[in-house]
């Protein structure tokens, strides 16, 4: 019978995704400890931007009441350098789970990896900043060209949907990906499915943006969704995994839906108040598409042979799978040599704490297998 193993876990970020992940970690931990070749997962560090809780002796922190324990903690918030030293000197292998969207923490990933610390994260920043940063990251990782820890980031595109793992399988088995196209934002999906439903109707654009914000589908400032940068980051990651050396999310055409006149307004609330002034422009787009029997959707696409990436509004026939999306679902179409004229389609919830955390937990399981 194999000897039991212990793996140390550090979790930073306890917002919506972080909370869901810690719930999933608790049940995963119980399951693995009871398996025929037991793995004991020990949570030894838990942090958010203003609070940190860590076990100086590497004894496990309680998973059942982590919230009250973290709130009561008086320990200092350690800088990344000290977290690296702490995890690198742990008696067994350590995994960092970064559930934040921190650019600062993402920039330190290569240092974690070089010290043999594996990383699992839904944080897009490290994988979609400069191409040099992408190269540094994977030249340190054991699943890149380095000898350090492993890095997995399935949840950076499509939350819990198996988008990156499917693309990797296609590429690694020798298929030729010719085009990737889809709706990559739950916010934009919900917005345009409401603004221009397939059967006709829908409210004005400003009214639908306001509704999406009230329902919690947008960022606190909706401009952070409407500028298209979130989709551009996801496209950057997919393009790089397809073999394209995309420099950054701003190195290809990205259509912003923020009227030029409102780019400089002070707050998200003021932006929402003034957005109806520009409804006429979006109404015209809707009417023009309707005349052709089409609907408007906010999509991203990658033409791999041409090396072209773009994000913006496009019109689709009402029979197209992209037109038929419901709610805030994502859809990603992979056109490849093997799949011919019918794409391989991945579709489902592309946002939400539970499904994003599922992608993180799934990646953690991959790391645990590799560490065995």
Short mmCIF file of C-alpha atoms in Angstrom, two decimals, residues 7-322:
data_model
loop_
_atom_site.label_atom_id
_atom_site.label_comp_id
_atom_site.label_asym_id
_atom_site.label_seq_id
_atom_site.Cartn_x
_atom_site.Cartn_y
_atom_site.Cartn_z
CA UNK A 7 0.86 18.50 0.48
CA UNK A 8 0.80 22.03 1.88
CA UNK A 9 -1.73 24.52 0.51
CA UNK A 10 -1.61 28.33 0.61
CA UNK A 11 -4.73 30.23 -0.47
CA UNK A 12 -4.73 33.94 -1.27
CA UNK A 13 -8.05 35.56 -2.15
CA UNK A 14 -11.26 34.72 -0.27
CA UNK A 15 -13.88 36.59 -2.33
CA UNK A 16 -16.62 34.82 -4.31
CA UNK A 17 -14.28 32.33 -6.03
CA UNK A 18 -12.06 31.96 -2.94
CA UNK A 19 -14.99 31.10 -0.66
CA UNK A 20 -16.36 28.52 -3.12
CA UNK A 21 -12.88 27.05 -3.51
CA UNK A 22 -12.38 26.64 0.25
CA UNK A 23 -15.72 24.77 0.47
CA UNK A 24 -14.58 22.48 -2.37
CA UNK A 25 -11.13 22.10 -0.77
CA UNK A 26 -12.74 20.86 2.43
CA UNK A 27 -14.62 18.05 0.67
CA UNK A 28 -11.61 17.22 -1.57
CA UNK A 29 -9.38 17.04 1.51
CA UNK A 30 -11.77 14.62 3.24
CA UNK A 31 -12.05 12.45 0.13
CA UNK A 32 -8.29 12.25 -0.51
CA UNK A 33 -7.51 11.45 3.13
CA UNK A 34 -9.85 8.45 2.94
CA UNK A 35 -8.57 7.05 -0.37
CA UNK A 36 -6.48 3.86 -0.69
CA UNK A 37 -3.33 5.94 -1.24
CA UNK A 38 -4.12 8.85 1.10
CA UNK A 39 -3.05 12.43 0.45
CA UNK A 40 -3.35 14.83 3.36
CA UNK A 41 -3.95 18.42 2.25
CA UNK A 42 -2.79 20.88 4.90
CA UNK A 43 -3.96 24.48 4.61
CA UNK A 44 -1.07 26.46 6.11
CA UNK A 45 -1.66 30.01 4.80
CA UNK A 46 -4.82 31.97 4.12
CA UNK A 47 -4.82 35.57 3.02
CA UNK A 48 -6.71 38.49 1.57
CA UNK A 49 -5.47 42.00 0.84
CA UNK A 50 -5.77 43.25 4.45
CA UNK A 51 -5.51 40.07 6.55
CA UNK A 52 -3.37 36.96 6.71
CA UNK A 53 -3.38 33.78 8.75
CA UNK A 54 -0.49 31.32 8.58
CA UNK A 55 0.86 28.43 10.59
CA UNK A 56 4.45 29.13 11.59
CA UNK A 57 4.90 25.48 12.59
CA UNK A 58 3.23 24.22 9.35
CA UNK A 59 0.44 22.59 11.35
CA UNK A 60 -2.86 22.65 9.41
CA UNK A 61 -5.22 25.58 9.82
CA UNK A 62 -8.88 24.63 10.41
CA UNK A 63 -10.94 24.52 7.21
CA UNK A 64 -14.26 24.38 9.03
CA UNK A 65 -14.10 27.87 10.61
CA UNK A 66 -11.51 29.58 8.40
CA UNK A 67 -13.62 32.76 8.10
CA UNK A 68 -13.72 33.60 11.81
CA UNK A 69 -10.08 32.48 12.26
CA UNK A 70 -8.92 34.79 9.45
CA UNK A 71 -10.99 37.72 10.79
CA UNK A 72 -9.49 37.25 14.26
CA UNK A 73 -5.90 36.99 12.99
CA UNK A 74 -3.40 39.63 14.06
CA UNK A 75 -0.55 38.21 11.96
CA UNK A 76 1.12 40.58 9.48
CA UNK A 77 0.30 40.47 5.77
CA UNK A 78 3.46 38.93 4.34
CA UNK A 79 4.98 40.32 1.14
CA UNK A 80 5.31 37.82 -1.74
CA UNK A 81 9.06 37.35 -1.07
CA UNK A 82 8.36 36.15 2.48
CA UNK A 83 5.49 33.90 1.35
CA UNK A 84 7.90 32.30 -1.14
CA UNK A 85 10.51 31.68 1.61
CA UNK A 86 7.83 30.31 3.95
CA UNK A 87 6.44 27.85 1.37
CA UNK A 88 9.87 26.89 0.01
CA UNK A 89 11.01 25.77 3.48
CA UNK A 90 7.83 23.73 4.17
CA UNK A 91 8.62 20.08 5.04
CA UNK A 92 6.66 18.82 1.99
CA UNK A 93 5.64 20.16 -1.44
CA UNK A 94 3.56 23.33 -1.44
CA UNK A 95 0.91 24.70 -3.81
CA UNK A 96 -0.14 28.36 -4.02
CA UNK A 97 -3.80 28.95 -4.94
CA UNK A 98 -4.12 32.56 -6.11
CA UNK A 99 -7.82 33.45 -6.28
CA UNK A 100 -7.13 37.18 -6.69
CA UNK A 101 -6.85 39.33 -9.79
CA UNK A 102 -3.69 40.97 -8.43
CA UNK A 103 -1.15 42.05 -11.03
CA UNK A 104 1.47 42.43 -8.31
CA UNK A 105 1.14 38.83 -7.09
CA UNK A 106 0.97 37.50 -10.68
CA UNK A 107 4.31 39.19 -11.46
CA UNK A 108 6.01 37.05 -8.78
CA UNK A 109 4.86 33.66 -10.14
CA UNK A 110 8.25 32.80 -11.74
CA UNK A 111 9.93 33.20 -8.31
CA UNK A 112 7.42 30.82 -6.70
CA UNK A 113 7.91 28.27 -9.50
CA UNK A 114 11.71 28.48 -9.37
CA UNK A 115 11.54 27.48 -5.69
CA UNK A 116 9.49 24.38 -6.57
CA UNK A 117 6.16 25.85 -5.44
CA UNK A 118 3.29 24.95 -7.79
CA UNK A 119 0.60 27.49 -8.71
CA UNK A 120 -3.09 27.11 -9.50
CA UNK A 121 -5.04 30.24 -10.37
CA UNK A 122 -7.97 31.88 -12.19
CA UNK A 123 -5.92 35.15 -12.27
CA UNK A 124 -5.58 36.18 -15.94
CA UNK A 125 -2.92 38.85 -15.33
CA UNK A 126 0.21 36.65 -15.45
CA UNK A 127 -0.84 34.87 -18.64
CA UNK A 128 -2.05 37.90 -20.57
CA UNK A 129 0.48 40.62 -19.77
CA UNK A 130 3.64 40.94 -21.90
CA UNK A 131 4.87 38.03 -23.98
CA UNK A 132 8.18 38.25 -22.10
CA UNK A 133 6.32 37.64 -18.79
CA UNK A 134 4.53 34.62 -20.34
CA UNK A 135 7.90 33.22 -21.49
CA UNK A 136 9.50 33.78 -18.05
CA UNK A 137 6.62 32.00 -16.39
CA UNK A 138 6.74 28.86 -18.53
CA UNK A 139 10.53 28.74 -18.66
CA UNK A 140 10.39 28.31 -14.85
CA UNK A 141 7.49 25.82 -14.74
CA UNK A 142 7.92 22.04 -14.84
CA UNK A 143 5.04 21.86 -17.36
CA UNK A 144 6.87 24.44 -19.49
CA UNK A 145 10.58 24.13 -20.15
CA UNK A 146 11.79 24.57 -16.56
CA UNK A 147 12.34 22.39 -13.53
CA UNK A 148 10.33 24.30 -10.94
CA UNK A 149 6.77 23.89 -9.73
CA UNK A 150 3.77 23.25 -11.97
CA UNK A 151 1.38 25.98 -13.11
CA UNK A 152 -2.26 25.47 -14.18
CA UNK A 153 -4.77 28.18 -15.06
CA UNK A 154 -7.83 26.52 -16.64
CA UNK A 155 -10.18 29.04 -14.99
CA UNK A 156 -8.56 32.04 -16.69
CA UNK A 157 -10.76 31.35 -19.75
CA UNK A 158 -14.36 30.13 -19.44
CA UNK A 159 -14.38 29.58 -15.64
CA UNK A 160 -14.96 25.83 -15.12
CA UNK A 161 -15.42 24.99 -18.82
CA UNK A 162 -12.61 22.77 -20.20
CA UNK A 163 -11.47 25.37 -22.74
CA UNK A 164 -7.69 25.44 -22.21
CA UNK A 165 -7.35 21.70 -21.61
CA UNK A 166 -9.27 21.02 -24.85
CA UNK A 167 -7.07 23.42 -26.82
CA UNK A 168 -3.93 21.85 -25.34
CA UNK A 169 -5.19 18.37 -26.28
CA UNK A 170 -5.87 19.51 -29.87
CA UNK A 171 -2.43 21.11 -30.23
CA UNK A 172 -0.46 18.35 -28.47
CA UNK A 173 -2.08 15.55 -30.49
CA UNK A 174 -1.07 17.27 -33.73
CA UNK A 175 -4.40 18.72 -34.87
CA UNK A 176 -4.19 22.03 -36.71
CA UNK A 177 -6.33 24.73 -35.12
CA UNK A 178 -7.38 27.16 -37.84
CA UNK A 179 -9.85 29.39 -36.02
CA UNK A 180 -11.19 29.98 -32.52
CA UNK A 181 -14.34 32.06 -32.19
CA UNK A 182 -16.82 32.66 -29.44
CA UNK A 183 -18.50 34.63 -26.69
CA UNK A 184 -15.96 34.71 -23.86
CA UNK A 185 -17.66 37.02 -21.37
CA UNK A 186 -20.66 36.08 -19.22
CA UNK A 187 -21.39 39.80 -18.87
CA UNK A 188 -21.36 40.49 -22.62
CA UNK A 189 -23.33 37.30 -23.29
CA UNK A 190 -26.11 38.32 -20.89
CA UNK A 191 -26.08 41.89 -22.17
CA UNK A 192 -26.50 41.08 -25.86
CA UNK A 193 -28.89 38.17 -25.32
CA UNK A 194 -31.11 40.73 -23.51
CA UNK A 195 -30.44 43.65 -25.88
CA UNK A 196 -31.18 41.66 -29.03
CA UNK A 197 -32.92 38.33 -28.37
CA UNK A 198 -33.27 35.98 -31.35
CA UNK A 199 -37.06 36.39 -31.40
CA UNK A 200 -36.81 40.20 -31.52
CA UNK A 201 -37.48 42.78 -28.84
CA UNK A 202 -35.07 43.67 -26.07
CA UNK A 203 -34.61 46.99 -24.32
CA UNK A 204 -32.34 49.90 -25.13
CA UNK A 205 -28.62 49.30 -24.65
CA UNK A 206 -28.33 51.65 -21.64
CA UNK A 207 -31.33 50.00 -19.94
CA UNK A 208 -29.84 46.52 -20.47
CA UNK A 209 -26.45 47.61 -19.08
CA UNK A 210 -28.21 49.01 -16.00
CA UNK A 211 -30.20 45.77 -15.58
CA UNK A 212 -27.04 43.65 -15.95
CA UNK A 213 -25.34 45.71 -13.24
CA UNK A 214 -28.33 45.44 -10.88
CA UNK A 215 -28.34 41.65 -11.32
CA UNK A 216 -24.63 41.48 -10.46
CA UNK A 217 -23.46 40.46 -13.95
CA UNK A 218 -21.11 43.42 -14.42
CA UNK A 219 -18.14 44.79 -12.51
CA UNK A 220 -19.04 47.56 -10.00
CA UNK A 221 -18.05 49.99 -12.78
CA UNK A 222 -19.60 48.55 -16.00
CA UNK A 223 -16.91 50.26 -18.08
CA UNK A 224 -14.52 47.54 -16.90
CA UNK A 225 -16.63 45.08 -18.92
CA UNK A 226 -17.62 47.34 -21.81
CA UNK A 227 -14.02 48.25 -22.70
CA UNK A 228 -13.51 44.70 -24.04
CA UNK A 229 -10.23 44.21 -22.17
CA UNK A 230 -11.43 41.17 -20.18
CA UNK A 231 -12.24 39.36 -23.45
CA UNK A 232 -8.94 40.57 -24.96
CA UNK A 233 -7.01 38.99 -22.05
CA UNK A 234 -8.74 35.64 -22.64
CA UNK A 235 -8.02 35.82 -26.39
CA UNK A 236 -4.37 36.59 -25.65
CA UNK A 237 -4.11 33.41 -23.56
CA UNK A 238 -5.82 31.24 -26.21
CA UNK A 239 -3.74 32.73 -29.03
CA UNK A 240 -0.49 32.03 -27.16
CA UNK A 241 -1.54 28.44 -26.44
CA UNK A 242 -2.24 28.13 -30.18
CA UNK A 243 1.38 29.10 -30.88
CA UNK A 244 0.94 32.81 -31.70
CA UNK A 245 3.37 35.26 -30.12
CA UNK A 246 0.78 37.87 -29.16
CA UNK A 247 2.55 40.73 -27.40
CA UNK A 248 -0.32 41.91 -25.15
CA UNK A 249 -4.13 42.32 -24.97
CA UNK A 250 -3.76 45.79 -26.49
CA UNK A 251 -1.65 44.66 -29.46
CA UNK A 252 -4.68 43.71 -31.62
CA UNK A 253 -8.03 45.39 -32.43
CA UNK A 254 -10.37 45.54 -29.42
CA UNK A 255 -13.68 47.36 -29.82
CA UNK A 256 -14.73 49.29 -26.74
CA UNK A 257 -18.46 49.86 -26.23
CA UNK A 258 -17.80 52.94 -24.12
CA UNK A 259 -18.79 56.03 -26.13
CA UNK A 260 -15.68 58.23 -26.61
CA UNK A 261 -17.54 61.11 -24.95
CA UNK A 262 -17.96 59.06 -21.73
CA UNK A 263 -14.44 57.66 -21.40
CA UNK A 264 -13.42 60.40 -19.01
CA UNK A 265 -16.48 60.61 -16.73
CA UNK A 266 -15.64 60.38 -13.05
CA UNK A 267 -17.67 57.42 -11.82
CA UNK A 268 -19.51 54.32 -12.96
CA UNK A 269 -22.77 55.84 -11.69
CA UNK A 270 -22.30 58.98 -13.76
CA UNK A 271 -21.46 56.80 -16.76
CA UNK A 272 -24.73 54.86 -16.35
CA UNK A 273 -26.73 58.09 -16.00
CA UNK A 274 -25.34 59.47 -19.26
CA UNK A 275 -25.27 56.26 -21.32
CA UNK A 276 -28.88 56.69 -22.62
CA UNK A 277 -27.66 59.78 -24.55
CA UNK A 278 -25.93 57.36 -26.93
CA UNK A 279 -28.65 54.71 -27.33
CA UNK A 280 -29.32 55.82 -30.89
CA UNK A 281 -25.99 54.39 -32.10
CA UNK A 282 -26.69 50.92 -30.68
CA UNK A 283 -30.32 51.04 -31.86
CA UNK A 284 -29.06 51.59 -35.40
CA UNK A 285 -26.72 48.57 -35.15
CA UNK A 286 -29.64 46.47 -33.91
CA UNK A 287 -31.96 47.66 -36.70
CA UNK A 288 -29.34 47.09 -39.42
CA UNK A 289 -28.71 43.52 -38.21
CA UNK A 290 -32.45 42.81 -37.92
CA UNK A 291 -32.99 43.88 -41.55
CA UNK A 292 -30.57 41.11 -42.59
CA UNK A 293 -32.24 38.56 -40.29
CA UNK A 294 -29.22 38.63 -37.97
CA UNK A 295 -28.39 39.42 -34.35
CA UNK A 296 -25.46 41.39 -32.91
CA UNK A 297 -23.09 39.69 -30.47
CA UNK A 298 -19.80 40.67 -28.77
CA UNK A 299 -17.25 38.07 -29.80
CA UNK A 300 -13.56 37.31 -29.93
CA UNK A 301 -11.86 35.47 -32.76
CA UNK A 302 -8.42 34.11 -33.61
CA UNK A 303 -7.39 33.27 -37.17
CA UNK A 304 -4.38 31.05 -36.42
CA UNK A 305 -2.82 30.74 -39.94
CA UNK A 306 -3.05 34.52 -40.48
CA UNK A 307 -2.01 35.31 -36.90
CA UNK A 308 -4.96 37.67 -36.52
CA UNK A 309 -6.79 38.29 -33.23
CA UNK A 310 -9.77 40.64 -32.76
CA UNK A 311 -12.50 41.46 -30.28
CA UNK A 312 -15.74 43.32 -31.02
CA UNK A 313 -19.30 43.34 -32.32
CA UNK A 314 -20.32 41.00 -35.14
CA UNK A 315 -23.65 39.97 -36.70
CA UNK A 316 -24.71 36.33 -36.86
CA UNK A 317 -27.55 34.48 -38.57
CA UNK A 318 -30.20 33.53 -36.03
CA UNK A 319 -29.46 29.84 -36.73
CA UNK A 320 -25.79 30.23 -35.67
CA UNK A 321 -24.85 28.60 -32.30
CA UNK A 322 -23.46 31.96 -31.09
#
